[in-house]
Coordinates of C-alpha atoms in Angstrom, one line a residue:
M1 CA 90.9 90.2 86.3
T2 CA 87.6 91.9 86.1
G3 CA 87.9 95.7 85.2
E4 CA 86.9 96.4 88.8
E5 CA 89.7 93.8 90.0
A6 CA 91.9 96.2 88.0
V7 CA 90.6 99.5 89.3
E8 CA 91.2 98.3 92.8
E9 CA 94.6 97.6 92.4
T10 CA 95.8 101.0 91.1
V11 CA 97.5 103.1 93.3
R12 CA 96.0 106.5 94.5
L13 CA 98.1 109.2 95.6
R14 CA 97.0 110.3 99.0
P15 CA 98.7 112.7 101.6
P16 CA 101.6 110.4 103.6
R17 CA 100.5 109.6 107.1
H18 CA 103.4 110.8 109.4
T19 CA 104.2 114.4 110.2
L20 CA 107.7 115.2 111.5
N21 CA 108.9 115.1 114.9
E22 CA 107.7 118.7 116.6
R23 CA 111.4 119.5 117.4
A24 CA 111.8 120.2 113.6
V25 CA 110.1 123.4 114.2
G26 CA 112.8 124.9 116.5
W27 CA 115.3 123.0 114.5
W28 CA 114.3 124.9 111.5
R29 CA 113.6 128.6 113.5
V30 CA 117.1 128.1 114.5
R31 CA 118.4 127.2 111.1
L32 CA 116.9 130.6 109.9
L33 CA 117.9 132.2 112.4
L34 CA 121.8 131.6 112.0
N35 CA 121.3 132.2 108.2
T36 CA 119.7 135.7 108.9
A37 CA 122.2 136.8 111.8
A38 CA 125.2 136.0 109.3
P39 CA 124.5 138.3 106.6
V40 CA 123.2 141.0 109.2
A41 CA 126.6 140.9 110.7
V42 CA 128.4 141.5 107.9
L43 CA 126.5 144.4 106.8
A44 CA 126.9 146.0 110.2
V45 CA 130.5 144.9 110.6
L46 CA 131.0 146.8 106.8
G47 CA 128.7 149.7 107.9
A48 CA 130.9 150.3 111.3
F49 CA 134.0 150.7 108.7
I50 CA 132.6 152.2 105.4
G51 CA 131.4 155.8 106.7
P52 CA 130.2 156.9 103.2
A53 CA 127.8 153.7 102.8
R54 CA 127.2 153.2 106.4
T55 CA 123.6 154.6 106.2
W56 CA 122.7 152.2 103.4
L57 CA 124.5 149.1 105.1
Y58 CA 122.6 149.6 107.8
V59 CA 119.3 149.9 106.5
S60 CA 120.2 147.1 104.8
A61 CA 121.4 145.2 107.9
T62 CA 118.0 146.1 109.3
A63 CA 115.8 144.9 106.2
V64 CA 117.3 141.7 106.0
A65 CA 117.1 141.0 110.0
V66 CA 113.5 142.3 109.9
I67 CA 112.7 139.6 106.6
G68 CA 114.8 136.9 108.4
L69 CA 112.8 137.3 111.6
A70 CA 109.5 137.4 109.9
A71 CA 110.6 134.0 107.8
T72 CA 111.5 132.5 111.4
A73 CA 108.0 133.1 112.7
F74 CA 106.0 132.1 109.9
F75 CA 107.8 129.3 107.5
P76 CA 108.3 126.7 110.5
H77 CA 105.3 126.4 111.0
W78 CA 103.8 126.3 107.8
W79 CA 106.9 123.3 106.8
F80 CA 105.9 121.4 109.8
K81 CA 102.0 121.4 108.3
V82 CA 103.1 120.1 104.8
H83 CA 105.9 118.0 105.4
R84 CA 104.4 114.2 105.3
W85 CA 106.4 111.0 105.1
E86 CA 105.6 107.3 105.2
V87 CA 107.1 103.8 104.1
T88 CA 105.0 100.5 103.4
D89 CA 106.4 97.6 102.3
D90 CA 106.0 98.9 98.6
A91 CA 107.5 102.5 98.5
V92 CA 108.6 106.0 100.4
Y93 CA 106.3 108.4 99.8
V94 CA 107.5 112.1 100.8
R95 CA 105.6 115.0 100.5
T96 CA 107.5 118.5 100.9
G97 CA 107.0 121.9 99.5
Y98 CA 106.1 125.4 100.7
F99 CA 104.6 127.4 97.6
R100 CA 105.0 124.5 95.3
Q101 CA 104.5 121.1 96.4
E102 CA 106.6 117.8 95.5
W103 CA 105.5 114.6 96.1
R104 CA 108.0 111.8 96.0
I105 CA 107.4 108.1 95.9
A106 CA 110.7 105.6 95.9
P107 CA 109.6 102.2 95.0
M108 CA 111.7 99.6 97.5
S109 CA 112.7 97.7 94.4
R110 CA 115.0 101.0 93.5
I111 CA 116.4 101.6 96.9
Q112 CA 120.1 102.0 96.5
T113 CA 121.4 103.1 99.7
V114 CA 119.6 104.3 103.4
D115 CA 121.7 107.0 105.4
T116 CA 121.0 108.8 108.5
V117 CA 122.7 111.9 109.3
R118 CA 122.7 113.7 112.4
G119 CA 124.1 117.3 112.0
P120 CA 125.5 119.1 115.2
L121 CA 122.4 121.2 115.2
E122 CA 120.0 118.4 114.7
Q123 CA 121.8 116.5 117.2
T124 CA 121.4 119.6 119.6
F125 CA 117.6 119.1 118.7
R126 CA 117.4 115.1 118.9
L127 CA 116.7 114.9 115.5
A128 CA 117.9 113.3 112.3
T129 CA 118.0 112.8 108.2
V130 CA 117.1 109.7 106.5
T131 CA 118.5 110.2 103.1
V132 CA 116.8 107.2 100.3
T133 CA 119.2 107.1 97.4
T134 CA 117.7 105.2 94.5
A135 CA 118.4 105.2 90.6
S136 CA 116.4 108.0 90.0
A137 CA 117.8 111.2 87.9
K138 CA 116.0 113.2 90.7
G139 CA 118.1 112.2 93.4
A140 CA 117.6 111.1 96.8
V141 CA 114.3 111.1 98.6
R142 CA 115.0 112.9 102.3
I143 CA 113.0 112.9 105.2
E144 CA 114.5 115.4 107.5
G145 CA 113.0 116.6 111.2
L146 CA 112.7 112.7 112.4
D147 CA 113.1 112.1 115.8
H148 CA 117.0 110.6 116.1
E149 CA 115.4 106.8 117.3
T150 CA 112.6 107.0 114.7
A151 CA 115.4 107.8 111.9
A152 CA 117.1 104.6 113.3
D153 CA 114.1 102.5 113.5
L154 CA 113.2 103.7 110.2
A155 CA 116.9 103.0 108.4
E156 CA 116.8 99.5 110.1
R157 CA 113.3 98.7 108.6
L158 CA 114.0 100.3 105.0
T159 CA 117.0 98.1 105.3
R160 CA 115.1 95.1 105.7
I161 CA 112.7 95.5 103.6
T162 CA 114.9 96.2 100.6
Q163 CA 116.9 93.2 101.2
A164 CA 113.5 91.5 101.0
T165 CA 112.5 93.1 97.5
P166 CA 113.8 91.8 94.6
G167 CA 115.4 94.3 92.3
D168 CA 113.6 96.2 89.3
A169 CA 115.2 95.1 85.8
T170 CA 113.8 98.5 84.4

């Protein structure tokens, strides 16, 4: 093999090609709103019953509500822009992250299981999560926010590819 052929065979890290389903933005917004509403409700109820701390509890509830609403307005769109995924015959590629981006590559020969999960909120938005479990100490690779039909097709494709891929002895 010449040096030029060796260079052509090297794998280059590039952004995965696929975005998540656009409905993921709404799903993330609802999740953030629910995660904001719970502590705001607790602080408001405590403020109603604890007179001496009422002012501080209401101020805290207001602060949590403002921060939660700001996060709900800003983060889901940003997340949608940075989350990417792709599956090739060789590997599963996932890029996630907000402030610190994380790239995960799971070689087909290392995949142990492929799971599709649809929680109640995901079902409402017709979304699903595909979890690819590997032998990695880092844990499973998750592709969240996929259209439920895309997720089912992806799980089926990954199963076919991994069955046809010899295992890695390392």
